[in-house]
Coordinates of C-alpha atoms in Angstrom, one line a residue:
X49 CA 91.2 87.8 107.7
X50 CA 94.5 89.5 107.6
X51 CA 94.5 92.6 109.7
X52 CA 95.2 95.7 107.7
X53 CA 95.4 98.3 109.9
X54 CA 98.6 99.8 111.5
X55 CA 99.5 103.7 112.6
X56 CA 97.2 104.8 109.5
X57 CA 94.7 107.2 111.2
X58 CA 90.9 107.0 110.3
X59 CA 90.8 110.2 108.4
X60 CA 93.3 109.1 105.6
X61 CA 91.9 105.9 105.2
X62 CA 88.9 107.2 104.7
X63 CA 89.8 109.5 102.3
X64 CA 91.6 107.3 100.5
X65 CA 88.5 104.9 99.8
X66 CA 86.7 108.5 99.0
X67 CA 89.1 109.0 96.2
X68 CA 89.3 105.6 95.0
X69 CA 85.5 105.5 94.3
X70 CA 85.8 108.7 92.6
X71 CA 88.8 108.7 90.5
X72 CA 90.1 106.5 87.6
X73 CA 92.7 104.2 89.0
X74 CA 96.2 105.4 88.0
X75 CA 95.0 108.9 87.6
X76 CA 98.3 111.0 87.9
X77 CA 97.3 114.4 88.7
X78 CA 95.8 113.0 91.9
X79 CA 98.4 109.8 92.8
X80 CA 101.1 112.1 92.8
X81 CA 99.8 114.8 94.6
X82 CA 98.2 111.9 97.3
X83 CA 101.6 110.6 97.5
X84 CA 103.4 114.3 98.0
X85 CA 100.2 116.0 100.1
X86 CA 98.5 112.7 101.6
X87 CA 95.3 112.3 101.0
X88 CA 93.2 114.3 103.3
X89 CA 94.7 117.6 101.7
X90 CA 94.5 115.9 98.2
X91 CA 90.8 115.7 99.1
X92 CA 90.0 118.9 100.3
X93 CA 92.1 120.2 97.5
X94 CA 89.6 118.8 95.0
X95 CA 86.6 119.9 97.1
X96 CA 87.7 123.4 96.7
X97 CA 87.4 122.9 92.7
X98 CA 83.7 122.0 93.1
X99 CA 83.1 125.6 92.6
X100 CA 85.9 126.3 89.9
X101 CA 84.1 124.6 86.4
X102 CA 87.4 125.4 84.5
X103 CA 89.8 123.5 87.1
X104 CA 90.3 120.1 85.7
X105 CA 89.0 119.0 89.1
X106 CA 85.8 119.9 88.8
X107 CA 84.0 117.1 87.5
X108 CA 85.6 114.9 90.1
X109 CA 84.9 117.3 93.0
X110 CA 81.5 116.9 92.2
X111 CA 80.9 113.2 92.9
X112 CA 83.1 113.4 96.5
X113 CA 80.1 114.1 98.1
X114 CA 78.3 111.2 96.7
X115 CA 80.4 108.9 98.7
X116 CA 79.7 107.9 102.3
X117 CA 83.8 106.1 102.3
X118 CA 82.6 104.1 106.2
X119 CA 79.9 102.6 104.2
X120 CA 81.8 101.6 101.1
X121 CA 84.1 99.6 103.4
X122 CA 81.3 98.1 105.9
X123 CA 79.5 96.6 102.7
X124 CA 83.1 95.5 101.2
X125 CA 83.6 93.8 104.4
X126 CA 80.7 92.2 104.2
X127 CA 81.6 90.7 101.1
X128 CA 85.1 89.5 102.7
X129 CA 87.3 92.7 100.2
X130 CA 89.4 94.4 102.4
X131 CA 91.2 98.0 101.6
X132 CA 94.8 98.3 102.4
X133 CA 96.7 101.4 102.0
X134 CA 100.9 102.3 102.1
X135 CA 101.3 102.4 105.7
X136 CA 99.6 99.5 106.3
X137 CA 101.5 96.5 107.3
X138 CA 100.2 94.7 104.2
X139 CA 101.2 97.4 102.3
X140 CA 104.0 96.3 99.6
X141 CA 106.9 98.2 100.2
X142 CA 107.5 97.9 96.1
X143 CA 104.7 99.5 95.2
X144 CA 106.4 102.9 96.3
X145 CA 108.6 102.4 93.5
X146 CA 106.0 103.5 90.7
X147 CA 106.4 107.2 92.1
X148 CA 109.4 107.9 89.9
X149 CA 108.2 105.3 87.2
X150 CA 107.2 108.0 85.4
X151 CA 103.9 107.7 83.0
X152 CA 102.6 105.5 80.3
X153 CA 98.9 106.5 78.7
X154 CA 98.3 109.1 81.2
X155 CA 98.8 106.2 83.4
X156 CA 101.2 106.0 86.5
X157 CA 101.6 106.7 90.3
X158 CA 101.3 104.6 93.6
X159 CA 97.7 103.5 94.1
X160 CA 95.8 105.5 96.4
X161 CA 95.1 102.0 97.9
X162 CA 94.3 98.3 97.0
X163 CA 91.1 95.8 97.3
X164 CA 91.6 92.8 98.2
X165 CA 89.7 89.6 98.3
X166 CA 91.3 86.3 100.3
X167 CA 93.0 86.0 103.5
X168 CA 96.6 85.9 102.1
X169 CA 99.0 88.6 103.4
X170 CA 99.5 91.0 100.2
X171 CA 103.4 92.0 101.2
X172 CA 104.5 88.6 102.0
X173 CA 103.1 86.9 98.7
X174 CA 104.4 90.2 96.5
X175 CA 107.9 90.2 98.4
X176 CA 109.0 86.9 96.6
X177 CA 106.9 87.2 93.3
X178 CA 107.1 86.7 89.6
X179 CA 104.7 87.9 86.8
X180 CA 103.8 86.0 83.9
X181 CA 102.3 87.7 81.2
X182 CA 101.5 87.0 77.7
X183 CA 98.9 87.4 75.4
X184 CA 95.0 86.6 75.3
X185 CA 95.5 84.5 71.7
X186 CA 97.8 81.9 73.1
X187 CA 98.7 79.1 71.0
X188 CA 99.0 75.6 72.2
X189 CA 103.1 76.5 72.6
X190 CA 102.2 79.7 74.7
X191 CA 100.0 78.1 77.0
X192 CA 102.1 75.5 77.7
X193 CA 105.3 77.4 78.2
X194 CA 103.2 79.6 80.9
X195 CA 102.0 76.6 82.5
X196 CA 105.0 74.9 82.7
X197 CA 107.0 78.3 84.0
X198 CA 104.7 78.9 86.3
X199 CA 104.4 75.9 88.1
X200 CA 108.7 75.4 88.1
X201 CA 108.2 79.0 90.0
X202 CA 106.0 77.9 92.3
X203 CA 108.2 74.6 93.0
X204 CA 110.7 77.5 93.8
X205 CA 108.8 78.9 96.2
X206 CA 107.3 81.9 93.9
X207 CA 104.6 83.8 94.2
X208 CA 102.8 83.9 90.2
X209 CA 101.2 87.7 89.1
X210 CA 99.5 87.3 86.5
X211 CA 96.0 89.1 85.0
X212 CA 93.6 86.6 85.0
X213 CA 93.0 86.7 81.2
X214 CA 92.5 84.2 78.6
X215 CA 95.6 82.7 77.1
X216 CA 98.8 82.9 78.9
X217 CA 97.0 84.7 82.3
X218 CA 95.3 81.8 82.7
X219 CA 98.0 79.6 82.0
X220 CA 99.9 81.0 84.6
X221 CA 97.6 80.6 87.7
X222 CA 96.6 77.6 86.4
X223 CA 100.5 76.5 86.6
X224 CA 101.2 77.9 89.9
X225 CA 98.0 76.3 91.3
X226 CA 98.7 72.5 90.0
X227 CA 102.4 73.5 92.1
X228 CA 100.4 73.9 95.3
X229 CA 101.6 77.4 95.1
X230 CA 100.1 80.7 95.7
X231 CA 98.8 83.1 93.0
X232 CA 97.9 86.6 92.6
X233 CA 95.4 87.6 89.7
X234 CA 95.1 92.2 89.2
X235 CA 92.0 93.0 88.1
X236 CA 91.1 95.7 86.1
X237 CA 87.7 96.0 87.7
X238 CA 86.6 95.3 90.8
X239 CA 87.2 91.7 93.2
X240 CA 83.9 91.1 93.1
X241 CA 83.8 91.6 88.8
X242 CA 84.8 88.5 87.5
X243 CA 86.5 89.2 84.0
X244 CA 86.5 87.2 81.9
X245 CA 83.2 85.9 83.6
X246 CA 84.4 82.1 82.0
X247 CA 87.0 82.7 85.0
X248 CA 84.8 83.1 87.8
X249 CA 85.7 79.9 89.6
X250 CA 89.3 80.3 88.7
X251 CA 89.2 82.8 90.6
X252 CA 87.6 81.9 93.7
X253 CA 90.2 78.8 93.9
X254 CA 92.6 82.1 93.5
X255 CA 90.9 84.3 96.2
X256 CA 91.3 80.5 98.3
X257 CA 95.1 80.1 97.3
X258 CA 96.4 83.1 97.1
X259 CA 94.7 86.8 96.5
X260 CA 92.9 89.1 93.7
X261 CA 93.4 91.9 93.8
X262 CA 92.7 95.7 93.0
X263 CA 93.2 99.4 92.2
X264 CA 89.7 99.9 91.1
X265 CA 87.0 99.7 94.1
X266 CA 84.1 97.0 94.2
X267 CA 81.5 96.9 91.5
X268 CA 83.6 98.5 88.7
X269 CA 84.0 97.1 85.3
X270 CA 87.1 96.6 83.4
X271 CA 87.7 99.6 80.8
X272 CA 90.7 100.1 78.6
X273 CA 92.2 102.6 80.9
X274 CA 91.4 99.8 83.7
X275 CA 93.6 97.4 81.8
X276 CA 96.4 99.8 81.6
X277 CA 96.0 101.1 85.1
X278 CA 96.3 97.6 86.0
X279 CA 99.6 96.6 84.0
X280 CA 101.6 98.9 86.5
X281 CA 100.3 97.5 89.0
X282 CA 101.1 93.6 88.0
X283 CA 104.8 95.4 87.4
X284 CA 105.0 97.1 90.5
X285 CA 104.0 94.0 92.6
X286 CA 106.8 91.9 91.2
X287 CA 110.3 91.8 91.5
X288 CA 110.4 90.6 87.9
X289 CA 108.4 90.0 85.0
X290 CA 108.3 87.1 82.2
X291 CA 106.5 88.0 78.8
X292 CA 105.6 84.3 77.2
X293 CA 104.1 85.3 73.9
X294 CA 102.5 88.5 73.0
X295 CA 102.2 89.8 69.2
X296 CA 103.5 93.8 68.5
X297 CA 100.3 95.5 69.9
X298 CA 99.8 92.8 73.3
X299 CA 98.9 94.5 76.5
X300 CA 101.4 92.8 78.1
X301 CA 104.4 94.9 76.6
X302 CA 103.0 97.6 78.6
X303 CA 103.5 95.3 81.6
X304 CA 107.0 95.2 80.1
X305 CA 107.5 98.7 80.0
X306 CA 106.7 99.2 83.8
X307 CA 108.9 96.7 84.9
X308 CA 111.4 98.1 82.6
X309 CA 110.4 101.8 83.8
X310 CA 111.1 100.5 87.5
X311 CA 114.7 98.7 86.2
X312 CA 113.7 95.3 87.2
X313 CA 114.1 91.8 85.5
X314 CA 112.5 91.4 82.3
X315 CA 112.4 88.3 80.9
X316 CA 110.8 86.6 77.3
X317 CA 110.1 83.4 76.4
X318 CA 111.4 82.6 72.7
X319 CA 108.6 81.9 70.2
X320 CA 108.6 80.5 66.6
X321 CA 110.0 83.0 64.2
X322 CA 106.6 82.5 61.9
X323 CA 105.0 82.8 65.1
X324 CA 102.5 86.3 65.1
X325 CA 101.9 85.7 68.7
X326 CA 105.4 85.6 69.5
X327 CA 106.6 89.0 67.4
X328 CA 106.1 91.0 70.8
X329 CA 108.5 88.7 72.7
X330 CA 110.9 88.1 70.5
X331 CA 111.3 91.7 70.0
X332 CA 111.9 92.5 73.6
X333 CA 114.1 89.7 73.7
X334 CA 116.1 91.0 70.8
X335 CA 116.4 94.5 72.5

């Protein structure tokens, strides 16, 4: 398994696996401060509001001590999920971008710290990657256009990001798989929560091949705020990101507005004017 550690000491690591069990991933009020204090004083800071019921901390201060953080990561272990943190050497470097990215649904931040499942090294797949996004409701042209992209990207050397969703998620592993290539699939629950359970093979091929990955610690279910917790994330890990297909309200055109939030490539794949899955797309393509 890739080794994660490097000159992070004990104390923030573990503090960093406490919050991550206790917060919502992408939770602003603490990722900034983490990122501006560290995380040892971000703890302690919310341990002080245990005894403060009208500090918006409070609610959170009271499950810290529910967490034993060295345990958390022995059973991970055990269920080969690693945690890597920034300072590790596994760290992505362009995750550090998201601290100015500003916010999107009370959404935004560098992650406190990542789970990972697979032996894959997380930097070196991100540092050359592409995400492919797109809606759930592919048609027949969507999924093809994400298979077809995706595999041409991994032919190129490529790493594919994608959410391991039905429709054009899918499409995209898929595609990079049949290339031989790697693939990374963000979660909005935990590794070890398939979602969609239908993908739960897919993504042990992925976990194989490549890596899954993410924000929100073992065991967790996917939420709504999950799912938009996890779009910056997909953004953040890419140097670019392709929207094929995705109707006005798609999830992936928040994916689009990180990447856009973090001035990197955004890219659409041209649908059929009559096309309701495609309105999204062409729209960002138009702008």
């Amino acid at each position: 398994m890739t080794e994660t550690r490097t000159d992070v000491d004990d104390a923030d690591r573990l503090a960093r696996v406490t919050l991550s069990r206790t917060i919502e991933p992408g939770d602003l009020r603490v990722t900034g401060l983490v990122s501006e204090l560290g995380a040892s004083k971000m703890l302690g800071y919310l341990e002080a509001a245990a005894d403060v019921e009208s500090h918006w901390g409070f609610a959170l201060a009271q499950e810290l001590g529910r967490v034993d953080p060295a345990n958390v990561l022995e059973q991970a272990a055990a269920r080969g999920i690693r945690f890597i943190v920034p300072g590790d050497a596994e760290w992505p470097a362009e995750l550090g971008a998201l601290r100015d990215a500003g916010a999107l649904h009370d959404r935004g931040g560098e992650p406190v710290g990542l789970w990972v499942r697979g032996a894959h090294d997380l930097r070196q797949l991100a540092s050359n990657s592409v995400a492919v996004v797109g809606s759930r409701a592919a048609t027949n042209y969507g999924t093809e256009q994400a298979t077809e992209l995706s595999r041409d990207l991994a032919h190129m050397g490529h790493t594919v990001i994608s959410g391991a969703a039905f429709g054009v998620d899918q499409a995209a592993h898929r595609g990079a798989l049949l290339a031989g290539g790697p693939t990374i699939a963000v979660m909005p629950g935990g590794v070890d929560r398939p979602y969609p359970t239908a993908h739960a093979q897919l993504l042990d091929t992925i976990a194989e091949r490549g890596l899954v990955v993410s924000e929100a610690p073992p065991g967790a279910g996917p939420t709504r705020t999950r799912f938009l917790a996890r779009n910056r994330v997909v953004a953040g890990l890419a140097e670019g990101t392709v929207v094929v297909e995705g109707a006005m309200r798609s999830g992936s055109l928040n994916t689009a507005h990180w990447t856009s939030n973090l001035h990197r490539p955004l890219m659409g794949v041209p649908g059929p004017v009559s096309s309701v899955a495609s309105t999204g797309a062409n729209q960002l393509i138009r702008l």
